């Protein structure tokens, strides 16, 4: 699994140093409830056994509904800050989904794309609130695979270097907190330092990964972050956050723009 992490990290750093990560298409409420804020586990004990993860696709299809949110914020080699958010709200039994993607660069919004699926028809809204565009077409998209692919838990979960940090509450359920071991983080930093002299490369100066896993073996929350410096002296950083909430309790209402979309595409 060391190789998997290295490949993932190299790809991310390459995209950051090229200034191309985060601007294109790849939250459910998790703030506001203290139990939804990762941190403050109930035990300080360490256990080198990684999480026992279930098949997320099978579990979510069985649950019938869920909400996934993925957020990224980072500064690339040009000094530009990019933020991206993806939201997936799925009612599988009702065959209704809403996907929302938004992004910004240096604080300037780049627009939002929303895709709503119901009754065998897909409606898409793009552009700004002042000048939206709509399209519709028959058929639907299965968001389960897309949503769970944003989780990195399986890349890390089979690795003994994930350390147990006790239990806590998240989204109303009990979860076990796992963190990448300090030794493994230092290995990643050392590996990047060994190749950081070439133009366009970067040295990773700090690296953290946290995952919260519920009693059913589902990854409910992940936080993945690093800071670094390019060979040219530019500071770079990246922070990812993945949440899986409202499992079995997500409902998908008609978006407020649906009537406009139907009128525009009739």
Coordinates of C-alpha atoms in Angstrom, one line a residue:
X1 CA 0.0 0.0 0.0
X2 CA 3.0 2.3 0.3
X3 CA 3.2 2.2 -3.5
X4 CA -0.5 3.2 -3.9
X5 CA 0.0 6.2 -1.6
X6 CA 3.1 7.3 -3.4
X7 CA 1.4 7.2 -6.8
X8 CA -1.6 9.1 -5.5
X9 CA 0.6 11.7 -3.9
X10 CA 2.8 12.1 -7.0
X11 CA -0.2 12.6 -9.2
X12 CA -1.7 15.2 -6.9
X13 CA 1.6 17.1 -6.6
X14 CA 2.1 17.0 -10.4
X15 CA -1.4 18.5 -10.9
X16 CA -0.8 21.2 -8.2
X17 CA 2.5 22.2 -9.5
X18 CA 1.0 22.4 -13.0
X19 CA -1.8 24.6 -11.6
X20 CA -4.6 22.3 -13.0
X21 CA -6.2 20.7 -10.0
X22 CA -9.6 21.6 -8.8
X23 CA -11.2 23.7 -11.5
X24 CA -13.5 21.2 -13.2
X25 CA -16.2 18.6 -12.5
X26 CA -14.6 15.6 -10.5
X27 CA -22.3 19.6 1.7
X28 CA -24.6 17.9 3.3
X29 CA -25.0 19.7 6.6
X30 CA -22.2 18.4 8.9
X31 CA -21.5 21.7 10.7
X32 CA -23.8 22.8 13.4
X33 CA -24.0 19.4 15.2
X34 CA -21.1 18.8 17.6
X35 CA -21.3 15.1 16.9
X36 CA -20.5 15.9 13.2
X37 CA -17.2 17.6 13.9
X38 CA -14.4 15.1 13.6
X39 CA -12.0 15.1 16.5
X40 CA -12.1 14.6 20.2
X41 CA -12.2 10.8 20.1
X42 CA -13.0 9.0 23.3
X43 CA -9.7 7.2 23.6
X44 CA -6.0 8.0 23.2
X45 CA -5.0 4.4 22.7
X46 CA -3.2 3.4 19.5
X47 CA -3.9 0.3 17.5
X48 CA -2.0 -0.5 14.3
X49 CA -5.0 -2.5 12.8
X50 CA -6.6 -0.6 9.9
X51 CA -10.4 -0.4 9.5
X52 CA -12.5 -3.3 8.4
X53 CA -14.3 -1.8 5.5
X54 CA -17.4 -3.2 3.9
X55 CA -18.4 -3.0 0.2
X56 CA -19.7 0.6 0.1
X57 CA -21.7 0.2 -3.1
X58 CA -23.6 -2.8 -1.8
X59 CA -24.2 -1.2 1.6
X60 CA -25.5 2.1 0.1
X61 CA -27.7 0.3 -2.4
X62 CA -29.1 -1.7 0.5
X63 CA -29.6 1.5 2.5
X64 CA -31.6 3.0 -0.4
X65 CA -30.4 6.6 0.0
X66 CA -27.4 8.7 1.0
X67 CA -25.6 12.1 0.7
X68 CA -21.9 12.4 -0.2
X69 CA -20.0 15.7 -0.1
X70 CA -16.5 16.1 -1.4
X71 CA -14.6 19.4 -0.9
X72 CA -11.2 20.5 -2.1
X73 CA -9.2 23.7 -1.3
X74 CA -5.6 24.3 -2.3
X75 CA -2.9 26.6 -3.5
X76 CA -1.0 25.6 -6.6
X77 CA 2.5 26.4 -7.9
X78 CA 1.3 29.7 -9.4
X79 CA -0.1 30.8 -6.0
X80 CA -3.7 30.5 -7.1
X81 CA -6.2 29.2 -4.6
X82 CA -8.9 26.9 -6.0
X83 CA -11.9 25.5 -4.2
X84 CA -14.3 22.8 -5.5
X85 CA -17.3 21.2 -4.0
X86 CA -19.3 18.2 -5.2
X87 CA -22.6 17.1 -3.6
X88 CA -24.4 13.9 -4.3
X89 CA -27.9 13.5 -2.9
X90 CA -29.4 10.1 -3.8
X91 CA -32.8 8.5 -3.2
X92 CA -32.2 5.2 -5.0
X93 CA -35.6 3.6 -4.3
X94 CA -37.3 6.7 -5.5
X95 CA -34.9 6.9 -8.5
X96 CA -34.2 10.6 -7.7
X97 CA -30.8 12.2 -7.5
X98 CA -29.4 15.7 -7.3
X99 CA -25.7 16.4 -8.0
X100 CA -24.2 19.9 -7.4
X101 CA -20.8 21.0 -8.5
X102 CA -19.4 24.5 -7.7
X103 CA -15.9 26.0 -8.0
X104 CA -14.0 29.2 -7.4
X105 CA -10.5 30.6 -8.1
X106 CA -8.9 33.2 -5.9
X107 CA -12.4 33.8 -4.3
X108 CA -14.1 34.4 -7.7
X109 CA -17.0 32.0 -8.3
X110 CA -16.8 30.1 -11.6
X111 CA -20.4 29.0 -11.6
X112 CA -22.4 26.0 -10.5
X113 CA -23.6 22.9 -12.3
X114 CA -26.7 21.0 -11.0
X115 CA -28.0 17.8 -12.4
X116 CA -31.4 16.5 -11.2
X117 CA -32.8 13.1 -12.2
X118 CA -36.4 12.0 -11.7
X119 CA -39.0 10.0 -13.6
X120 CA -36.5 8.8 -16.1
X121 CA -35.4 12.3 -17.2
X122 CA -32.2 14.2 -16.5
X123 CA -32.3 18.0 -16.1
X124 CA -29.1 20.0 -16.1
X125 CA -28.7 23.6 -15.0
X126 CA -25.4 25.4 -15.6
X127 CA -24.1 29.0 -15.5
X128 CA -24.8 31.7 -13.0
X129 CA -27.9 32.6 -11.0
X130 CA -28.4 35.6 -13.3
X131 CA -27.9 33.8 -16.6
X132 CA -28.6 30.0 -16.2
X133 CA -28.8 27.5 -19.1
X134 CA -30.8 24.4 -19.1
X135 CA -30.8 21.0 -21.0
X136 CA -32.8 17.9 -20.5
X137 CA -32.7 14.4 -21.9
X138 CA -34.2 11.0 -21.3
X139 CA -32.3 8.6 -19.1
X140 CA -30.5 8.8 -15.8
X141 CA -27.1 8.4 -14.3
X142 CA -26.1 6.0 -11.5
X143 CA -24.3 8.3 -9.0
X144 CA -23.4 5.5 -6.5
X145 CA -20.1 4.6 -8.2
X146 CA -19.1 8.2 -8.8
X147 CA -19.8 9.3 -5.3
X148 CA -18.0 6.5 -3.5
X149 CA -15.0 6.8 -5.8
X150 CA -14.2 10.1 -4.1
X151 CA -13.4 8.1 -0.9
X152 CA -9.7 7.2 -0.4
X153 CA -10.4 4.8 2.5
X154 CA -9.8 1.7 0.5
X155 CA -6.4 3.0 -0.7
X156 CA -5.4 3.4 2.9
X157 CA -7.7 1.0 4.8
X158 CA -5.8 -2.2 4.1
X159 CA -2.7 -0.7 5.5
X160 CA -1.5 -1.5 9.0
X161 CA -0.1 2.1 9.2
X162 CA -3.5 3.5 9.9
X163 CA -3.6 3.9 13.7
X164 CA -6.8 3.6 15.8
X165 CA -7.5 6.8 17.8
X166 CA -10.6 5.8 19.7
X167 CA -14.3 6.3 19.0
X168 CA -16.6 9.4 18.6
X169 CA -19.9 10.4 17.1
X170 CA -20.5 11.6 13.6
X171 CA -23.9 12.1 11.8
X172 CA -25.6 10.5 14.8
X173 CA -23.7 7.2 14.7
X174 CA -20.7 5.8 16.5
X175 CA -17.5 5.8 14.5
X176 CA -13.9 4.7 15.0
X177 CA -11.2 7.3 14.2
X178 CA -8.1 6.2 12.2
X179 CA -5.1 8.3 11.4
X180 CA -2.1 7.8 9.2
X181 CA 0.8 7.0 11.5
X182 CA 3.5 9.6 12.1
X183 CA 6.1 7.2 10.8
X184 CA 4.3 6.7 7.5
X185 CA 3.7 10.4 7.1
X186 CA 7.4 11.0 7.6
X187 CA 8.2 8.3 5.0
X188 CA 6.0 10.2 2.5
X189 CA 7.8 13.5 3.3
X190 CA 11.2 11.8 3.0
X191 CA 10.3 10.3 -0.3
X192 CA 9.2 13.6 -1.8
X193 CA 12.3 15.3 -0.4
X194 CA 14.5 12.9 -2.3
X195 CA 13.1 13.9 -5.6
X196 CA 12.4 17.6 -5.0
X197 CA 15.3 19.2 -6.8
X198 CA 14.0 18.9 -10.3
X199 CA 12.0 21.8 -11.8
X200 CA 8.3 21.3 -11.4
X201 CA 8.7 18.9 -8.5
X202 CA 7.7 19.5 -4.9
X203 CA 8.8 18.5 -1.4
X204 CA 6.0 17.6 0.9
X205 CA 6.6 19.2 4.3
X206 CA 3.4 17.9 6.1
X207 CA 0.9 15.2 5.4
X208 CA -2.2 14.0 7.3
X209 CA -5.0 11.5 6.6
X210 CA -7.9 10.8 8.9
X211 CA -10.9 8.5 8.4
X212 CA -14.0 7.8 10.5
X213 CA -15.5 4.4 10.0
X214 CA -18.9 3.4 11.4
X215 CA -19.9 0.0 12.9
X216 CA -21.1 -1.2 9.5
X217 CA -17.7 -0.7 7.9
X218 CA -18.6 2.4 6.0
X219 CA -16.2 5.3 5.7
X220 CA -18.3 8.3 7.0
X221 CA -15.6 11.0 7.0
X222 CA -12.2 11.5 5.5
X223 CA -9.7 14.4 5.7
X224 CA -6.6 14.4 3.5
X225 CA -4.2 17.3 3.6
X226 CA -0.6 18.3 2.8
X227 CA 1.7 21.3 2.6
X228 CA 4.8 21.5 0.5
X229 CA 7.2 23.7 -1.5
X230 CA 8.2 23.5 -5.1
X231 CA 11.8 23.5 -6.3
X232 CA 11.2 27.2 -7.3
X233 CA 10.3 28.1 -3.7
X234 CA 6.5 28.4 -4.1
X235 CA 4.4 27.1 -1.2
X236 CA 1.6 24.7 -2.2
X237 CA -1.1 23.0 -0.2
X238 CA -4.1 20.8 -0.6
X239 CA -7.0 19.8 1.6
X240 CA -9.7 17.3 0.8
X241 CA -12.8 16.4 2.9
X242 CA -15.2 13.6 2.2
X243 CA -18.4 13.0 4.1
X244 CA -21.1 10.3 3.9
X245 CA -24.2 11.3 5.7
X246 CA -28.0 10.7 6.0
X247 CA -27.5 7.0 5.0
X248 CA -31.0 5.6 4.6
X249 CA -32.5 9.0 5.4
X250 CA -31.9 11.2 2.3
X251 CA -34.8 12.6 0.4
X252 CA -34.4 14.5 -2.9
X253 CA -36.9 17.2 -3.4
X254 CA -37.5 19.0 -6.8
X255 CA -35.0 21.8 -7.1
X256 CA -36.5 25.3 -7.3
X257 CA -35.3 25.7 -10.9
X258 CA -37.1 22.6 -12.2
X259 CA -40.1 24.5 -13.6
X260 CA -37.8 26.8 -15.5
X261 CA -35.8 23.9 -16.9
X262 CA -38.9 22.2 -18.1
X263 CA -40.2 25.4 -19.8
X264 CA -36.8 26.0 -21.4
X265 CA -36.4 22.5 -22.8
X266 CA -40.1 21.8 -23.7

